[in-house]
mmCIF file with all atom_site columns, C-alpha atoms in Angstrom:
data_model
loop_
_atom_site.group_PDB
_atom_site.id
_atom_site.type_symbol
_atom_site.label_atom_id
_atom_site.label_alt_id
_atom_site.label_comp_id
_atom_site.label_asym_id
_atom_site.label_entity_id
_atom_site.label_seq_id
_atom_site.pdbx_PDB_ins_code
_atom_site.Cartn_x
_atom_site.Cartn_y
_atom_site.Cartn_z
_atom_site.occupancy
_atom_site.B_iso_or_equiv
_atom_site.pdbx_formal_charge
_atom_site.auth_seq_id
_atom_site.auth_comp_id
_atom_site.auth_asym_id
_atom_site.auth_atom_id
_atom_site.pdbx_PDB_model_num
ATOM 1   C CA . UNK Y 1 1   ? 112.805 87.558  95.529  1.00 87.00 ? 4   UNK Y CA 1
ATOM 2   C CA . UNK Y 1 2   ? 112.985 88.690  99.130  1.00 96.00 ? 5   UNK Y CA 1
ATOM 3   C CA . UNK Y 1 3   ? 115.713 90.987  100.329 1.00 97.00 ? 6   UNK Y CA 1
ATOM 4   C CA . UNK Y 1 4   ? 116.757 92.346  103.699 1.00 97.00 ? 7   UNK Y CA 1
ATOM 5   C CA . UNK Y 1 5   ? 118.247 95.814  103.862 1.00 96.00 ? 8   UNK Y CA 1
ATOM 6   C CA . UNK Y 1 6   ? 120.086 96.827  107.008 1.00 96.00 ? 9   UNK Y CA 1
ATOM 7   C CA . UNK Y 1 7   ? 120.987 100.244 108.306 1.00 96.00 ? 10  UNK Y CA 1
ATOM 8   C CA . UNK Y 1 8   ? 122.246 101.916 111.447 1.00 97.00 ? 11  UNK Y CA 1
ATOM 9   C CA . UNK Y 1 9   ? 125.691 100.451 111.859 1.00 97.00 ? 12  UNK Y CA 1
ATOM 10  C CA . UNK Y 1 10  ? 128.755 102.541 112.418 1.00 98.00 ? 13  UNK Y CA 1
ATOM 11  C CA . UNK Y 1 11  ? 131.399 103.649 114.863 1.00 98.00 ? 14  UNK Y CA 1
ATOM 12  C CA . UNK Y 1 12  ? 130.471 104.341 118.455 1.00 98.00 ? 15  UNK Y CA 1
ATOM 13  C CA . UNK Y 1 13  ? 132.313 104.890 121.712 1.00 98.00 ? 16  UNK Y CA 1
ATOM 14  C CA . UNK Y 1 14  ? 132.123 102.441 124.589 1.00 98.00 ? 17  UNK Y CA 1
ATOM 15  C CA . UNK Y 1 15  ? 128.957 103.053 126.555 1.00 98.00 ? 18  UNK Y CA 1
ATOM 16  C CA . UNK Y 1 16  ? 127.240 104.522 123.539 1.00 98.00 ? 19  UNK Y CA 1
ATOM 17  C CA . UNK Y 1 17  ? 124.200 103.364 121.638 1.00 98.00 ? 20  UNK Y CA 1
ATOM 18  C CA . UNK Y 1 18  ? 123.220 102.343 118.147 1.00 98.00 ? 21  UNK Y CA 1
ATOM 19  C CA . UNK Y 1 19  ? 119.961 101.262 116.616 1.00 98.00 ? 22  UNK Y CA 1
ATOM 20  C CA . UNK Y 1 20  ? 120.040 98.801  113.761 1.00 98.00 ? 23  UNK Y CA 1
ATOM 21  C CA . UNK Y 1 21  ? 117.154 98.416  111.356 1.00 98.00 ? 24  UNK Y CA 1
ATOM 22  C CA . UNK Y 1 22  ? 116.422 95.653  108.899 1.00 98.00 ? 25  UNK Y CA 1
ATOM 23  C CA . UNK Y 1 23  ? 113.611 95.976  106.395 1.00 97.00 ? 26  UNK Y CA 1
ATOM 24  C CA . UNK Y 1 24  ? 112.392 93.065  104.324 1.00 97.00 ? 27  UNK Y CA 1
ATOM 25  C CA . UNK Y 1 25  ? 110.930 93.573  100.890 1.00 97.00 ? 28  UNK Y CA 1
ATOM 26  C CA . UNK Y 1 26  ? 109.670 91.438  98.056  1.00 97.00 ? 29  UNK Y CA 1
ATOM 27  C CA . UNK Y 1 27  ? 106.928 88.900  97.562  1.00 96.00 ? 30  UNK Y CA 1
ATOM 28  C CA . UNK Y 1 28  ? 106.291 88.333  101.242 1.00 97.00 ? 31  UNK Y CA 1
ATOM 29  C CA . UNK Y 1 29  ? 103.283 86.558  102.605 1.00 95.00 ? 32  UNK Y CA 1
ATOM 30  C CA . UNK Y 1 30  ? 104.471 86.602  106.178 1.00 95.00 ? 33  UNK Y CA 1
ATOM 31  C CA . UNK Y 1 31  ? 107.640 86.571  108.216 1.00 96.00 ? 34  UNK Y CA 1
ATOM 32  C CA . UNK Y 1 32  ? 107.932 84.203  111.103 1.00 96.00 ? 35  UNK Y CA 1
ATOM 33  C CA . UNK Y 1 33  ? 111.024 84.466  113.276 1.00 96.00 ? 36  UNK Y CA 1
ATOM 34  C CA . UNK Y 1 34  ? 113.527 87.246  112.765 1.00 97.00 ? 37  UNK Y CA 1
ATOM 35  C CA . UNK Y 1 35  ? 116.878 87.669  114.373 1.00 97.00 ? 38  UNK Y CA 1
ATOM 36  C CA . UNK Y 1 36  ? 120.142 89.492  114.613 1.00 98.00 ? 39  UNK Y CA 1
ATOM 37  C CA . UNK Y 1 37  ? 123.419 87.632  114.415 1.00 98.00 ? 40  UNK Y CA 1
ATOM 38  C CA . UNK Y 1 38  ? 126.964 88.866  114.618 1.00 98.00 ? 41  UNK Y CA 1
ATOM 39  C CA . UNK Y 1 39  ? 130.379 87.664  113.661 1.00 98.00 ? 42  UNK Y CA 1
ATOM 40  C CA . UNK Y 1 40  ? 133.565 89.096  115.072 1.00 97.00 ? 43  UNK Y CA 1
ATOM 41  C CA . UNK Y 1 41  ? 136.984 88.486  113.519 1.00 92.00 ? 44  UNK Y CA 1
ATOM 42  C CA . UNK Y 1 42  ? 138.195 85.007  114.325 1.00 94.00 ? 45  UNK Y CA 1
ATOM 43  C CA . UNK Y 1 43  ? 134.891 83.971  115.852 1.00 96.00 ? 46  UNK Y CA 1
ATOM 44  C CA . UNK Y 1 44  ? 131.879 82.032  114.686 1.00 97.00 ? 47  UNK Y CA 1
ATOM 45  C CA . UNK Y 1 45  ? 128.636 83.722  113.850 1.00 97.00 ? 48  UNK Y CA 1
ATOM 46  C CA . UNK Y 1 46  ? 126.375 83.836  116.876 1.00 97.00 ? 49  UNK Y CA 1
ATOM 47  C CA . UNK Y 1 47  ? 122.772 84.663  117.571 1.00 98.00 ? 50  UNK Y CA 1
ATOM 48  C CA . UNK Y 1 48  ? 122.457 87.992  119.334 1.00 98.00 ? 51  UNK Y CA 1
ATOM 49  C CA . UNK Y 1 49  ? 118.693 88.274  119.613 1.00 98.00 ? 52  UNK Y CA 1
ATOM 50  C CA . UNK Y 1 50  ? 115.646 86.635  118.122 1.00 98.00 ? 53  UNK Y CA 1
ATOM 51  C CA . UNK Y 1 51  ? 112.001 87.571  117.908 1.00 98.00 ? 54  UNK Y CA 1
ATOM 52  C CA . UNK Y 1 52  ? 108.880 85.738  116.792 1.00 95.00 ? 55  UNK Y CA 1
ATOM 53  C CA . UNK Y 1 53  ? 105.906 87.113  114.919 1.00 87.00 ? 56  UNK Y CA 1
ATOM 54  C CA . UNK Y 1 54  ? 104.200 87.511  118.286 1.00 89.00 ? 57  UNK Y CA 1
ATOM 55  C CA . UNK Y 1 55  ? 107.197 89.421  119.659 1.00 90.00 ? 58  UNK Y CA 1
ATOM 56  C CA . UNK Y 1 56  ? 108.459 86.717  121.946 1.00 96.00 ? 59  UNK Y CA 1
ATOM 57  C CA . UNK Y 1 57  ? 112.168 87.432  122.336 1.00 98.00 ? 60  UNK Y CA 1
ATOM 58  C CA . UNK Y 1 58  ? 115.380 85.772  123.328 1.00 98.00 ? 61  UNK Y CA 1
ATOM 59  C CA . UNK Y 1 59  ? 118.884 87.128  123.796 1.00 98.00 ? 62  UNK Y CA 1
ATOM 60  C CA . UNK Y 1 60  ? 122.416 85.966  124.063 1.00 98.00 ? 63  UNK Y CA 1
ATOM 61  C CA . UNK Y 1 61  ? 123.608 86.158  127.652 1.00 98.00 ? 64  UNK Y CA 1
ATOM 62  C CA . UNK Y 1 62  ? 126.281 88.640  126.663 1.00 98.00 ? 65  UNK Y CA 1
ATOM 63  C CA . UNK Y 1 63  ? 123.736 91.256  125.574 1.00 98.00 ? 66  UNK Y CA 1
ATOM 64  C CA . UNK Y 1 64  ? 120.893 90.753  128.030 1.00 98.00 ? 67  UNK Y CA 1
ATOM 65  C CA . UNK Y 1 65  ? 119.923 93.999  129.679 1.00 98.00 ? 68  UNK Y CA 1
ATOM 66  C CA . UNK Y 1 66  ? 121.747 96.035  127.049 1.00 98.00 ? 69  UNK Y CA 1
ATOM 67  C CA . UNK Y 1 67  ? 120.142 95.126  123.724 1.00 98.00 ? 70  UNK Y CA 1
ATOM 68  C CA . UNK Y 1 68  ? 116.487 95.122  122.772 1.00 98.00 ? 71  UNK Y CA 1
ATOM 69  C CA . UNK Y 1 69  ? 115.034 93.498  119.689 1.00 98.00 ? 72  UNK Y CA 1
ATOM 70  C CA . UNK Y 1 70  ? 111.672 94.582  118.330 1.00 97.00 ? 73  UNK Y CA 1
ATOM 71  C CA . UNK Y 1 71  ? 109.686 94.351  115.128 1.00 96.00 ? 74  UNK Y CA 1
ATOM 72  C CA . UNK Y 1 72  ? 107.014 96.131  113.167 1.00 95.00 ? 75  UNK Y CA 1
ATOM 73  C CA . UNK Y 1 73  ? 105.046 93.544  111.247 1.00 92.00 ? 76  UNK Y CA 1
ATOM 74  C CA . UNK Y 1 74  ? 103.255 96.165  109.172 1.00 93.00 ? 77  UNK Y CA 1
ATOM 75  C CA . UNK Y 1 75  ? 106.629 97.371  107.911 1.00 95.00 ? 78  UNK Y CA 1
ATOM 76  C CA . UNK Y 1 76  ? 108.309 93.960  107.766 1.00 95.00 ? 79  UNK Y CA 1
ATOM 77  C CA . UNK Y 1 77  ? 111.078 95.489  109.810 1.00 97.00 ? 80  UNK Y CA 1
ATOM 78  C CA . UNK Y 1 78  ? 113.117 94.320  112.766 1.00 97.00 ? 81  UNK Y CA 1
ATOM 79  C CA . UNK Y 1 79  ? 115.201 96.550  114.998 1.00 98.00 ? 82  UNK Y CA 1
ATOM 80  C CA . UNK Y 1 80  ? 118.036 96.081  117.409 1.00 98.00 ? 83  UNK Y CA 1
ATOM 81  C CA . UNK Y 1 81  ? 118.533 98.783  119.988 1.00 98.00 ? 84  UNK Y CA 1
ATOM 82  C CA . UNK Y 1 82  ? 122.036 98.471  121.381 1.00 98.00 ? 85  UNK Y CA 1
ATOM 83  C CA . UNK Y 1 83  ? 122.896 100.348 124.551 1.00 98.00 ? 86  UNK Y CA 1
ATOM 84  C CA . UNK Y 1 84  ? 125.941 100.362 126.795 1.00 98.00 ? 87  UNK Y CA 1
ATOM 85  C CA . UNK Y 1 85  ? 128.079 99.096  123.966 1.00 98.00 ? 88  UNK Y CA 1
ATOM 86  C CA . UNK Y 1 86  ? 131.348 97.376  124.750 1.00 98.00 ? 89  UNK Y CA 1
ATOM 87  C CA . UNK Y 1 87  ? 134.506 96.701  122.776 1.00 97.00 ? 90  UNK Y CA 1
ATOM 88  C CA . UNK Y 1 88  ? 133.495 93.063  122.477 1.00 97.00 ? 91  UNK Y CA 1
ATOM 89  C CA . UNK Y 1 89  ? 130.309 94.058  120.666 1.00 98.00 ? 92  UNK Y CA 1
ATOM 90  C CA . UNK Y 1 90  ? 132.417 94.965  117.656 1.00 98.00 ? 93  UNK Y CA 1
ATOM 91  C CA . UNK Y 1 91  ? 131.334 92.698  114.822 1.00 98.00 ? 94  UNK Y CA 1
ATOM 92  C CA . UNK Y 1 92  ? 129.512 92.479  111.558 1.00 98.00 ? 95  UNK Y CA 1
ATOM 93  C CA . UNK Y 1 93  ? 125.838 92.251  112.375 1.00 98.00 ? 96  UNK Y CA 1
ATOM 94  C CA . UNK Y 1 94  ? 123.513 90.268  110.143 1.00 98.00 ? 97  UNK Y CA 1
ATOM 95  C CA . UNK Y 1 95  ? 119.755 90.300  109.965 1.00 98.00 ? 98  UNK Y CA 1
ATOM 96  C CA . UNK Y 1 96  ? 117.915 87.058  109.332 1.00 98.00 ? 99  UNK Y CA 1
ATOM 97  C CA . UNK Y 1 97  ? 114.270 86.403  108.575 1.00 97.00 ? 100 UNK Y CA 1
ATOM 98  C CA . UNK Y 1 98  ? 112.245 83.241  108.164 1.00 97.00 ? 101 UNK Y CA 1
ATOM 99  C CA . UNK Y 1 99  ? 110.101 84.218  105.211 1.00 96.00 ? 102 UNK Y CA 1
ATOM 100 C CA . UNK Y 1 100 ? 107.027 82.682  103.677 1.00 96.00 ? 103 UNK Y CA 1
ATOM 101 C CA . UNK Y 1 101 ? 106.582 84.070  100.191 1.00 96.00 ? 104 UNK Y CA 1
ATOM 102 C CA . UNK Y 1 102 ? 103.312 84.743  98.422  1.00 96.00 ? 105 UNK Y CA 1
ATOM 103 C CA . UNK Y 1 103 ? 103.960 81.505  96.557  1.00 96.00 ? 106 UNK Y CA 1
ATOM 104 C CA . UNK Y 1 104 ? 103.995 79.811  99.975  1.00 95.00 ? 107 UNK Y CA 1
ATOM 105 C CA . UNK Y 1 105 ? 107.604 78.796  99.882  1.00 95.00 ? 108 UNK Y CA 1
ATOM 106 C CA . UNK Y 1 106 ? 109.530 79.127  103.122 1.00 96.00 ? 109 UNK Y CA 1
ATOM 107 C CA . UNK Y 1 107 ? 113.194 79.896  103.598 1.00 94.00 ? 110 UNK Y CA 1
ATOM 108 C CA . UNK Y 1 108 ? 115.650 81.957  105.583 1.00 96.00 ? 111 UNK Y CA 1
ATOM 109 C CA . UNK Y 1 109 ? 116.933 85.205  104.149 1.00 97.00 ? 112 UNK Y CA 1
ATOM 110 C CA . UNK Y 1 110 ? 120.092 86.956  105.268 1.00 97.00 ? 113 UNK Y CA 1
ATOM 111 C CA . UNK Y 1 111 ? 120.971 90.600  105.126 1.00 97.00 ? 114 UNK Y CA 1
ATOM 112 C CA . UNK Y 1 112 ? 124.253 91.793  103.707 1.00 96.00 ? 115 UNK Y CA 1
ATOM 113 C CA . UNK Y 1 113 ? 125.723 92.568  107.106 1.00 97.00 ? 116 UNK Y CA 1
ATOM 114 C CA . UNK Y 1 114 ? 126.518 95.893  108.697 1.00 97.00 ? 117 UNK Y CA 1
ATOM 115 C CA . UNK Y 1 115 ? 129.654 96.777  110.609 1.00 98.00 ? 118 UNK Y CA 1
ATOM 116 C CA . UNK Y 1 116 ? 129.413 97.878  114.214 1.00 98.00 ? 119 UNK Y CA 1
ATOM 117 C CA . UNK Y 1 117 ? 132.649 99.125  115.697 1.00 98.00 ? 120 UNK Y CA 1
ATOM 118 C CA . UNK Y 1 118 ? 132.978 100.094 119.343 1.00 98.00 ? 121 UNK Y CA 1
ATOM 119 C CA . UNK Y 1 119 ? 136.141 102.044 119.931 1.00 97.00 ? 122 UNK Y CA 1
ATOM 120 C CA . UNK Y 1 120 ? 137.397 104.848 122.112 1.00 94.00 ? 123 UNK Y CA 1
#
């Protein structure tokens, strides 16, 4: 069983920063792509940022220049550094990982979600 545990969410003022962490644990052989998604009230879940095992990254246009995704393969952890936060960044943020287990099965795993609220 593979689990993702997120941390770092909370309340922040506009223009502030937060750093989200997501650590994977369990019978992991390797993790391919990882990503951060978010879902705001009344909106569909959207990809915020993605990163490959080789640290190739991609970002939603709305966060380019403000957010940075990174990973530590030795720790099976992905991070999302969020700077210059805006009201519209308020959402539940979810971590996702494409996991290959030690049994060589492959599937996506989702974190439980962490609330990020940007408010003055």
